[in-house]
Amino acid sequence: MPATTGAPVAAPAGARRPLLFGAAPRPQAPSPPLTTTRCRRAAHGTPPPPSSSSGAAARRRGVKEYVEAAREMARHKDGGPPRWFSPLECGGGRVPGAPTLLYLPGTVSVSSDRMFDLWCLHIPVEDRTPFAGLVEYVERAVKSESSRAPDRPIYLVGESVGACVALAVAARNPGIDLVLILVNPGTSFHRSQLQTLSAFLDLVPEPFHLTTPQLLNFLTGNLMKMPEAFVGRGLSLQEAGPRLSETTSSMLDSLTILVDVLTKESIVCKLEMLKASSSFVNSRLHAVKAQTLVLASGNDELLPSTQEAERLRGALEKCRTRVFRDNGHKILLEAGFDLATTIKGAGYYRRTRRTDFVADYIPPTPDELQQAIDHDRGATEVLNFQGPKACHRPVMLSTLGDGRVVRGLAGLPREGPAVLVGYHMLLGLELGPMVTGILSGTGVHVRGLAHPFMFDGGTERLMPDSAHFDLHRVMGAVPVTGANFYRLLADKEFVLLYPGGAREALHRKGEEYKLFWPEQPEFVRMASRFGATIVPFGVVGEDDICHLLLDYNDLQKVPFYGMLDEALNRDGLRLRTDSMGEVKDQRMHPLLLAPKVPGRFYFVFGKPIETRGREKELRDKEAAQRLYLQVKSEVEGCINYLKEKREEDPYRSILPRLLYQALHGPNAEIPTFEP
């Protein structure tokens, strides 16, 4: 693919090739062609890559492809102009209607897979296009994409200077549907160490060498965190060793090239551009109407990114923030960070003008699934206990068609639509282990209907960590509405439903394992309309994990708690307004817990109840009510069964489980009671 282009590249017959944006070539010899950025297009509509055996999406590509392409371009010295390139071999892997993502780097010229039509801006080292010129160049690309696909958003991902370019484009084009992802934005330049560095460079004589630690950090980021991102996770020790050596050498080679091509003049120009762009954009923040997500690194040695994220959240109309406390300035190239996961977790991924958590959902990758499993494991480590993973695995039982209870998930249906209905344990502690356990064990992906509190940007600010609910969104949670329930069943999904809602998950003292279900058969007639299978389930174990010290009744006695209560429940109070009594109380509130020596979670899925063929029967209110009461009785029976049987489990406490694994190996399945 040529490095520069003055017009869209023709596509093969029957294939859709996205527009390649490029400035008109200057009157000079063209740049050498790039062989590292091939782009093979498959026919439009080609299905995405097959899922893995675990039911998760295929593993992403990204950082390695970007660095290889950027390194090849850095070898060829030219004075510009800027140009767009794609770091991926992009066949039919993209989802239909994938929005365009334009990546605007901060200094020297990340990637997301099939979620986006990805193009990166390459600015040659010797190019001297001013900030205004870059804004106009990106603006032309944005307008072109907007006219080509007016119903899709355009993502602008910019770091440092690139974030300023993105903000400037958004301020000049409030009518275009933009989503800004600002990574350690350079709008804080005037409060950063870079001002000192800029003055220092003026005093440095030629020849100039990259020996300043801050400057190397500015240009390359934390090199010690990059090899894992370069190699990829999930490799065995034997595989990772040689590849780690190879990729580390490759990175050092890239740094050598960087040292050779970057002159004092080019670095001074970049810093001057950052200074000018910061001043320009800060005076126009009021004009930015675009949806914005600010990603800030807690260990950014160059910019006060954490404080700047808070400032921008208050200054911009539609802004959320995510803080990564252990990452440095070049977070996009560091191990453990995935831009696509962050966008999905924040609820910022969409393919149309409005966010659609049902239609726009992308299944989790293997890395995302493992991240969710590790997070759920941490939720049970209430005493900072760090043991083998298998020690934290719950006991999962299911009921076969003949009524026999067996260990494992053989009794769960494998084809949707299906509705899993059960008890919502304290703080929803059962949610993660159940969803990830079913997905990794059977390949069945369960989509949960969640409280609107988890999707509200205003209440997000009240949480200690703004990313607290991100993994729930990554794993498929959707706001609980009748329309979303209908659409999930229409798509033959497995839906997780808690009739007790927040009242059950935030119960008072002495209310463990008590159901708070409404009187009306809310889900039965909807399930029967699609012939969905209803699976009642029960779960116990919260009383083996923690002790409830302060509940809602206690909090009401705390001075000034009413102000926090009102702020937390602006949206929650809209739920179940037609219900009566305790069920109507769906307010959100904190709890104070005391940890216990970790016990064990137990799940049992009851015998599936078929509604297929009973559609006409269940239209009758009395018949639907009878089935509703049957499901409720089954859930109560599951809970009582587990409470009795766990007394027979010799491995209920963590200590016997640790001893068993010490004798049989860390991956051995720990026994339990006989079902």
mmCIF file with all atom_site columns, C-alpha atoms in Angstrom, residues 275-410:
data_model
loop_
_atom_site.group_PDB
_atom_site.id
_atom_site.type_symbol
_atom_site.label_atom_id
_atom_site.label_alt_id
_atom_site.label_comp_id
_atom_site.label_asym_id
_atom_site.label_entity_id
_atom_site.label_seq_id
_atom_site.pdbx_PDB_ins_code
_atom_site.Cartn_x
_atom_site.Cartn_y
_atom_site.Cartn_z
_atom_site.occupancy
_atom_site.B_iso_or_equiv
_atom_site.pdbx_formal_charge
_atom_site.auth_seq_id
_atom_site.auth_comp_id
_atom_site.auth_asym_id
_atom_site.auth_atom_id
_atom_site.pdbx_PDB_model_num
ATOM 1   C CA . LYS A 1 275 ? 2.198   24.484  23.873 1.00 0.00 ? 275 LYS A CA 1
ATOM 2   C CA . ALA A 1 276 ? 0.234   26.223  21.111 1.00 0.00 ? 276 ALA A CA 1
ATOM 3   C CA . SER A 1 277 ? -2.384  23.485  20.858 1.00 0.00 ? 277 SER A CA 1
ATOM 4   C CA . SER A 1 278 ? -3.005  23.499  24.605 1.00 0.00 ? 278 SER A CA 1
ATOM 5   C CA . SER A 1 279 ? -3.666  27.242  24.628 1.00 0.00 ? 279 SER A CA 1
ATOM 6   C CA . PHE A 1 280 ? -5.876  27.015  21.536 1.00 0.00 ? 280 PHE A CA 1
ATOM 7   C CA . VAL A 1 281 ? -8.050  24.167  22.798 1.00 0.00 ? 281 VAL A CA 1
ATOM 8   C CA . ASN A 1 282 ? -8.475  25.343  26.393 1.00 0.00 ? 282 ASN A CA 1
ATOM 9   C CA . SER A 1 283 ? -10.166 28.502  25.159 1.00 0.00 ? 283 SER A CA 1
ATOM 10  C CA . ARG A 1 284 ? -12.686 26.442  23.151 1.00 0.00 ? 284 ARG A CA 1
ATOM 11  C CA . LEU A 1 285 ? -13.699 23.635  25.500 1.00 0.00 ? 285 LEU A CA 1
ATOM 12  C CA . HIS A 1 286 ? -17.148 25.178  25.879 1.00 0.00 ? 286 HIS A CA 1
ATOM 13  C CA . ALA A 1 287 ? -17.818 24.472  22.194 1.00 0.00 ? 287 ALA A CA 1
ATOM 14  C CA . VAL A 1 288 ? -17.129 20.728  22.440 1.00 0.00 ? 288 VAL A CA 1
ATOM 15  C CA . LYS A 1 289 ? -20.427 18.814  22.396 1.00 0.00 ? 289 LYS A CA 1
ATOM 16  C CA . ALA A 1 290 ? -19.029 15.376  21.522 1.00 0.00 ? 290 ALA A CA 1
ATOM 17  C CA . GLN A 1 291 ? -19.227 12.323  23.750 1.00 0.00 ? 291 GLN A CA 1
ATOM 18  C CA . THR A 1 292 ? -15.828 12.179  25.472 1.00 0.00 ? 292 THR A CA 1
ATOM 19  C CA . LEU A 1 293 ? -13.860 9.614   27.450 1.00 0.00 ? 293 LEU A CA 1
ATOM 20  C CA . VAL A 1 294 ? -10.636 10.772  29.138 1.00 0.00 ? 294 VAL A CA 1
ATOM 21  C CA . LEU A 1 295 ? -8.043  8.101   29.948 1.00 0.00 ? 295 LEU A CA 1
ATOM 22  C CA . ALA A 1 296 ? -5.496  9.247   32.529 1.00 0.00 ? 296 ALA A CA 1
ATOM 23  C CA . SER A 1 297 ? -2.312  7.523   33.706 1.00 0.00 ? 297 SER A CA 1
ATOM 24  C CA . GLY A 1 298 ? -1.565  7.680   37.401 1.00 0.00 ? 298 GLY A CA 1
ATOM 25  C CA . ASN A 1 299 ? 2.202   7.403   36.800 1.00 0.00 ? 299 ASN A CA 1
ATOM 26  C CA . ASP A 1 300 ? 2.438   9.979   34.027 1.00 0.00 ? 300 ASP A CA 1
ATOM 27  C CA . GLU A 1 301 ? 5.777   11.704  34.729 1.00 0.00 ? 301 GLU A CA 1
ATOM 28  C CA . LEU A 1 302 ? 5.238   14.414  32.132 1.00 0.00 ? 302 LEU A CA 1
ATOM 29  C CA . LEU A 1 303 ? 1.657   15.622  32.420 1.00 0.00 ? 303 LEU A CA 1
ATOM 30  C CA . PRO A 1 304 ? -0.638  15.943  35.463 1.00 0.00 ? 304 PRO A CA 1
ATOM 31  C CA . SER A 1 305 ? -3.085  13.661  33.686 1.00 0.00 ? 305 SER A CA 1
ATOM 32  C CA . THR A 1 306 ? -5.161  12.558  36.687 1.00 0.00 ? 306 THR A CA 1
ATOM 33  C CA . GLN A 1 307 ? -5.938  16.129  37.735 1.00 0.00 ? 307 GLN A CA 1
ATOM 34  C CA . GLU A 1 308 ? -6.528  17.105  34.110 1.00 0.00 ? 308 GLU A CA 1
ATOM 35  C CA . ALA A 1 309 ? -9.087  14.323  33.702 1.00 0.00 ? 309 ALA A CA 1
ATOM 36  C CA . GLU A 1 310 ? -11.078 15.725  36.616 1.00 0.00 ? 310 GLU A CA 1
ATOM 37  C CA . ARG A 1 311 ? -10.870 19.228  35.165 1.00 0.00 ? 311 ARG A CA 1
ATOM 38  C CA . LEU A 1 312 ? -12.059 18.123  31.738 1.00 0.00 ? 312 LEU A CA 1
ATOM 39  C CA . ARG A 1 313 ? -14.910 16.120  33.241 1.00 0.00 ? 313 ARG A CA 1
ATOM 40  C CA . GLY A 1 314 ? -16.222 19.318  34.751 1.00 0.00 ? 314 GLY A CA 1
ATOM 41  C CA . ALA A 1 315 ? -15.539 21.459  31.685 1.00 0.00 ? 315 ALA A CA 1
ATOM 42  C CA . LEU A 1 316 ? -16.955 19.207  28.959 1.00 0.00 ? 316 LEU A CA 1
ATOM 43  C CA . GLU A 1 317 ? -20.650 18.562  28.488 1.00 0.00 ? 317 GLU A CA 1
ATOM 44  C CA . LYS A 1 318 ? -20.565 14.770  27.962 1.00 0.00 ? 318 LYS A CA 1
ATOM 45  C CA . CYS A 1 319 ? -17.430 13.501  29.616 1.00 0.00 ? 319 CYS A CA 1
ATOM 46  C CA . ARG A 1 320 ? -16.438 10.454  31.647 1.00 0.00 ? 320 ARG A CA 1
ATOM 47  C CA . THR A 1 321 ? -13.020 9.500   32.972 1.00 0.00 ? 321 THR A CA 1
ATOM 48  C CA . ARG A 1 322 ? -10.994 6.376   33.628 1.00 0.00 ? 322 ARG A CA 1
ATOM 49  C CA . VAL A 1 323 ? -7.805  6.488   35.717 1.00 0.00 ? 323 VAL A CA 1
ATOM 50  C CA . PHE A 1 324 ? -5.105  3.804   35.379 1.00 0.00 ? 324 PHE A CA 1
ATOM 51  C CA . ARG A 1 325 ? -2.989  4.284   38.466 1.00 0.00 ? 325 ARG A CA 1
ATOM 52  C CA . ASP A 1 326 ? -0.079  1.990   37.536 1.00 0.00 ? 326 ASP A CA 1
ATOM 53  C CA . ASN A 1 327 ? 0.437   3.112   33.938 1.00 0.00 ? 327 ASN A CA 1
ATOM 54  C CA . GLY A 1 328 ? 2.774   5.701   32.456 1.00 0.00 ? 328 GLY A CA 1
ATOM 55  C CA . HIS A 1 329 ? 2.475   8.342   29.757 1.00 0.00 ? 329 HIS A CA 1
ATOM 56  C CA . LYS A 1 330 ? 2.483   5.926   26.784 1.00 0.00 ? 330 LYS A CA 1
ATOM 57  C CA . ILE A 1 331 ? -0.325  3.788   28.170 1.00 0.00 ? 331 ILE A CA 1
ATOM 58  C CA . LEU A 1 332 ? -1.477  2.619   24.739 1.00 0.00 ? 332 LEU A CA 1
ATOM 59  C CA . LEU A 1 333 ? 1.754   0.649   24.291 1.00 0.00 ? 333 LEU A CA 1
ATOM 60  C CA . GLU A 1 334 ? 1.909   -0.831  27.786 1.00 0.00 ? 334 GLU A CA 1
ATOM 61  C CA . ALA A 1 335 ? 1.069   -4.378  28.786 1.00 0.00 ? 335 ALA A CA 1
ATOM 62  C CA . GLY A 1 336 ? -2.230  -4.999  30.481 1.00 0.00 ? 336 GLY A CA 1
ATOM 63  C CA . PHE A 1 337 ? -4.009  -2.135  28.735 1.00 0.00 ? 337 PHE A CA 1
ATOM 64  C CA . ASP A 1 338 ? -6.561  -2.775  26.002 1.00 0.00 ? 338 ASP A CA 1
ATOM 65  C CA . LEU A 1 339 ? -8.205  0.222   24.377 1.00 0.00 ? 339 LEU A CA 1
ATOM 66  C CA . ALA A 1 340 ? -11.118 -1.784  22.980 1.00 0.00 ? 340 ALA A CA 1
ATOM 67  C CA . THR A 1 341 ? -11.900 -3.283  26.401 1.00 0.00 ? 341 THR A CA 1
ATOM 68  C CA . THR A 1 342 ? -11.799 0.179   27.960 1.00 0.00 ? 342 THR A CA 1
ATOM 69  C CA . ILE A 1 343 ? -14.204 1.600   25.374 1.00 0.00 ? 343 ILE A CA 1
ATOM 70  C CA . LYS A 1 344 ? -16.603 -1.330  25.822 1.00 0.00 ? 344 LYS A CA 1
ATOM 71  C CA . GLY A 1 345 ? -16.393 -1.168  29.602 1.00 0.00 ? 345 GLY A CA 1
ATOM 72  C CA . ALA A 1 346 ? -17.193 2.545   29.692 1.00 0.00 ? 346 ALA A CA 1
ATOM 73  C CA . GLY A 1 347 ? -20.271 1.906   27.544 1.00 0.00 ? 347 GLY A CA 1
ATOM 74  C CA . TYR A 1 348 ? -18.856 4.030   24.706 1.00 0.00 ? 348 TYR A CA 1
ATOM 75  C CA . TYR A 1 349 ? -19.012 1.524   21.881 1.00 0.00 ? 349 TYR A CA 1
ATOM 76  C CA . ARG A 1 350 ? -21.807 2.091   19.388 1.00 0.00 ? 350 ARG A CA 1
ATOM 77  C CA . ARG A 1 351 ? -22.370 1.706   15.663 1.00 0.00 ? 351 ARG A CA 1
ATOM 78  C CA . THR A 1 352 ? -25.263 4.138   15.302 1.00 0.00 ? 352 THR A CA 1
ATOM 79  C CA . ARG A 1 353 ? -26.206 7.536   16.698 1.00 0.00 ? 353 ARG A CA 1
ATOM 80  C CA . ARG A 1 354 ? -27.516 6.038   19.936 1.00 0.00 ? 354 ARG A CA 1
ATOM 81  C CA . THR A 1 355 ? -25.941 3.542   22.293 1.00 0.00 ? 355 THR A CA 1
ATOM 82  C CA . ASP A 1 356 ? -27.584 0.141   21.891 1.00 0.00 ? 356 ASP A CA 1
ATOM 83  C CA . PHE A 1 357 ? -26.344 -2.330  24.507 1.00 0.00 ? 357 PHE A CA 1
ATOM 84  C CA . VAL A 1 358 ? -28.170 -5.176  22.775 1.00 0.00 ? 358 VAL A CA 1
ATOM 85  C CA . ALA A 1 359 ? -27.358 -4.727  19.082 1.00 0.00 ? 359 ALA A CA 1
ATOM 86  C CA . ASP A 1 360 ? -23.846 -3.252  19.482 1.00 0.00 ? 360 ASP A CA 1
ATOM 87  C CA . TYR A 1 361 ? -22.549 -5.806  21.948 1.00 0.00 ? 361 TYR A CA 1
ATOM 88  C CA . ILE A 1 362 ? -19.256 -7.558  21.123 1.00 0.00 ? 362 ILE A CA 1
ATOM 89  C CA . PRO A 1 363 ? -18.634 -10.843 23.024 1.00 0.00 ? 363 PRO A CA 1
ATOM 90  C CA . PRO A 1 364 ? -15.638 -10.912 25.374 1.00 0.00 ? 364 PRO A CA 1
ATOM 91  C CA . THR A 1 365 ? -12.236 -11.991 24.129 1.00 0.00 ? 365 THR A CA 1
ATOM 92  C CA . PRO A 1 366 ? -10.336 -14.728 25.999 1.00 0.00 ? 366 PRO A CA 1
ATOM 93  C CA . ASP A 1 367 ? -8.283  -12.028 27.745 1.00 0.00 ? 367 ASP A CA 1
ATOM 94  C CA . GLU A 1 368 ? -11.437 -10.197 28.833 1.00 0.00 ? 368 GLU A CA 1
ATOM 95  C CA . LEU A 1 369 ? -12.964 -13.422 30.127 1.00 0.00 ? 369 LEU A CA 1
ATOM 96  C CA . GLN A 1 370 ? -9.822  -14.159 32.137 1.00 0.00 ? 370 GLN A CA 1
ATOM 97  C CA . GLN A 1 371 ? -9.826  -10.608 33.474 1.00 0.00 ? 371 GLN A CA 1
ATOM 98  C CA . ALA A 1 372 ? -13.422 -11.081 34.649 1.00 0.00 ? 372 ALA A CA 1
ATOM 99  C CA . ILE A 1 373 ? -12.566 -14.407 36.298 1.00 0.00 ? 373 ILE A CA 1
ATOM 100 C CA . ASP A 1 374 ? -9.619  -12.841 38.137 1.00 0.00 ? 374 ASP A CA 1
ATOM 101 C CA . HIS A 1 375 ? -11.799 -9.921  39.233 1.00 0.00 ? 375 HIS A CA 1
ATOM 102 C CA . ASP A 1 376 ? -14.467 -12.260 40.613 1.00 0.00 ? 376 ASP A CA 1
ATOM 103 C CA . ARG A 1 377 ? -11.834 -14.238 42.439 1.00 0.00 ? 377 ARG A CA 1
ATOM 104 C CA . GLY A 1 378 ? -10.629 -11.025 44.060 1.00 0.00 ? 378 GLY A CA 1
ATOM 105 C CA . ALA A 1 379 ? -14.144 -10.303 45.316 1.00 0.00 ? 379 ALA A CA 1
ATOM 106 C CA . THR A 1 380 ? -13.966 -13.411 47.508 1.00 0.00 ? 380 THR A CA 1
ATOM 107 C CA . GLU A 1 381 ? -10.462 -12.687 48.830 1.00 0.00 ? 381 GLU A CA 1
ATOM 108 C CA . VAL A 1 382 ? -11.944 -10.675 51.642 1.00 0.00 ? 382 VAL A CA 1
ATOM 109 C CA . LEU A 1 383 ? -9.018  -11.304 53.989 1.00 0.00 ? 383 LEU A CA 1
ATOM 110 C CA . ASN A 1 384 ? -6.353  -10.535 51.364 1.00 0.00 ? 384 ASN A CA 1
ATOM 111 C CA . PHE A 1 385 ? -6.056  -14.285 51.030 1.00 0.00 ? 385 PHE A CA 1
ATOM 112 C CA . GLN A 1 386 ? -4.070  -15.278 47.947 1.00 0.00 ? 386 GLN A CA 1
ATOM 113 C CA . GLY A 1 387 ? -4.566  -18.932 47.151 1.00 0.00 ? 387 GLY A CA 1
ATOM 114 C CA . PRO A 1 388 ? -4.722  -21.115 44.055 1.00 0.00 ? 388 PRO A CA 1
ATOM 115 C CA . LYS A 1 389 ? -7.502  -20.245 41.647 1.00 0.00 ? 389 LYS A CA 1
ATOM 116 C CA . ALA A 1 390 ? -9.288  -23.552 42.114 1.00 0.00 ? 390 ALA A CA 1
ATOM 117 C CA . CYS A 1 391 ? -9.748  -22.763 45.813 1.00 0.00 ? 391 CYS A CA 1
ATOM 118 C CA . HIS A 1 392 ? -12.134 -19.985 44.822 1.00 0.00 ? 392 HIS A CA 1
ATOM 119 C CA . ARG A 1 393 ? -14.146 -21.912 42.247 1.00 0.00 ? 393 ARG A CA 1
ATOM 120 C CA . PRO A 1 394 ? -17.778 -22.312 43.264 1.00 0.00 ? 394 PRO A CA 1
ATOM 121 C CA . VAL A 1 395 ? -19.586 -25.624 43.394 1.00 0.00 ? 395 VAL A CA 1
ATOM 122 C CA . MET A 1 396 ? -21.993 -25.759 40.459 1.00 0.00 ? 396 MET A CA 1
ATOM 123 C CA . LEU A 1 397 ? -24.799 -28.302 40.267 1.00 0.00 ? 397 LEU A CA 1
ATOM 124 C CA . SER A 1 398 ? -27.583 -28.744 37.751 1.00 0.00 ? 398 SER A CA 1
ATOM 125 C CA . THR A 1 399 ? -30.737 -30.819 37.403 1.00 0.00 ? 399 THR A CA 1
ATOM 126 C CA . LEU A 1 400 ? -31.252 -33.246 34.542 1.00 0.00 ? 400 LEU A CA 1
ATOM 127 C CA . GLY A 1 401 ? -34.539 -33.849 32.773 1.00 0.00 ? 401 GLY A CA 1
ATOM 128 C CA . ASP A 1 402 ? -35.278 -36.872 34.970 1.00 0.00 ? 402 ASP A CA 1
ATOM 129 C CA . GLY A 1 403 ? -34.886 -34.758 38.121 1.00 0.00 ? 403 GLY A CA 1
ATOM 130 C CA . ARG A 1 404 ? -31.437 -36.005 39.149 1.00 0.00 ? 404 ARG A CA 1
ATOM 131 C CA . VAL A 1 405 ? -29.042 -33.375 40.535 1.00 0.00 ? 405 VAL A CA 1
ATOM 132 C CA . VAL A 1 406 ? -25.501 -33.744 39.182 1.00 0.00 ? 406 VAL A CA 1
ATOM 133 C CA . ARG A 1 407 ? -22.284 -31.839 39.606 1.00 0.00 ? 407 ARG A CA 1
ATOM 134 C CA . GLY A 1 408 ? -21.515 -29.646 36.628 1.00 0.00 ? 408 GLY A CA 1
ATOM 135 C CA . LEU A 1 409 ? -23.723 -27.894 34.108 1.00 0.00 ? 409 LEU A CA 1
ATOM 136 C CA . ALA A 1 410 ? -24.994 -30.839 32.071 1.00 0.00 ? 410 ALA A CA 1
#
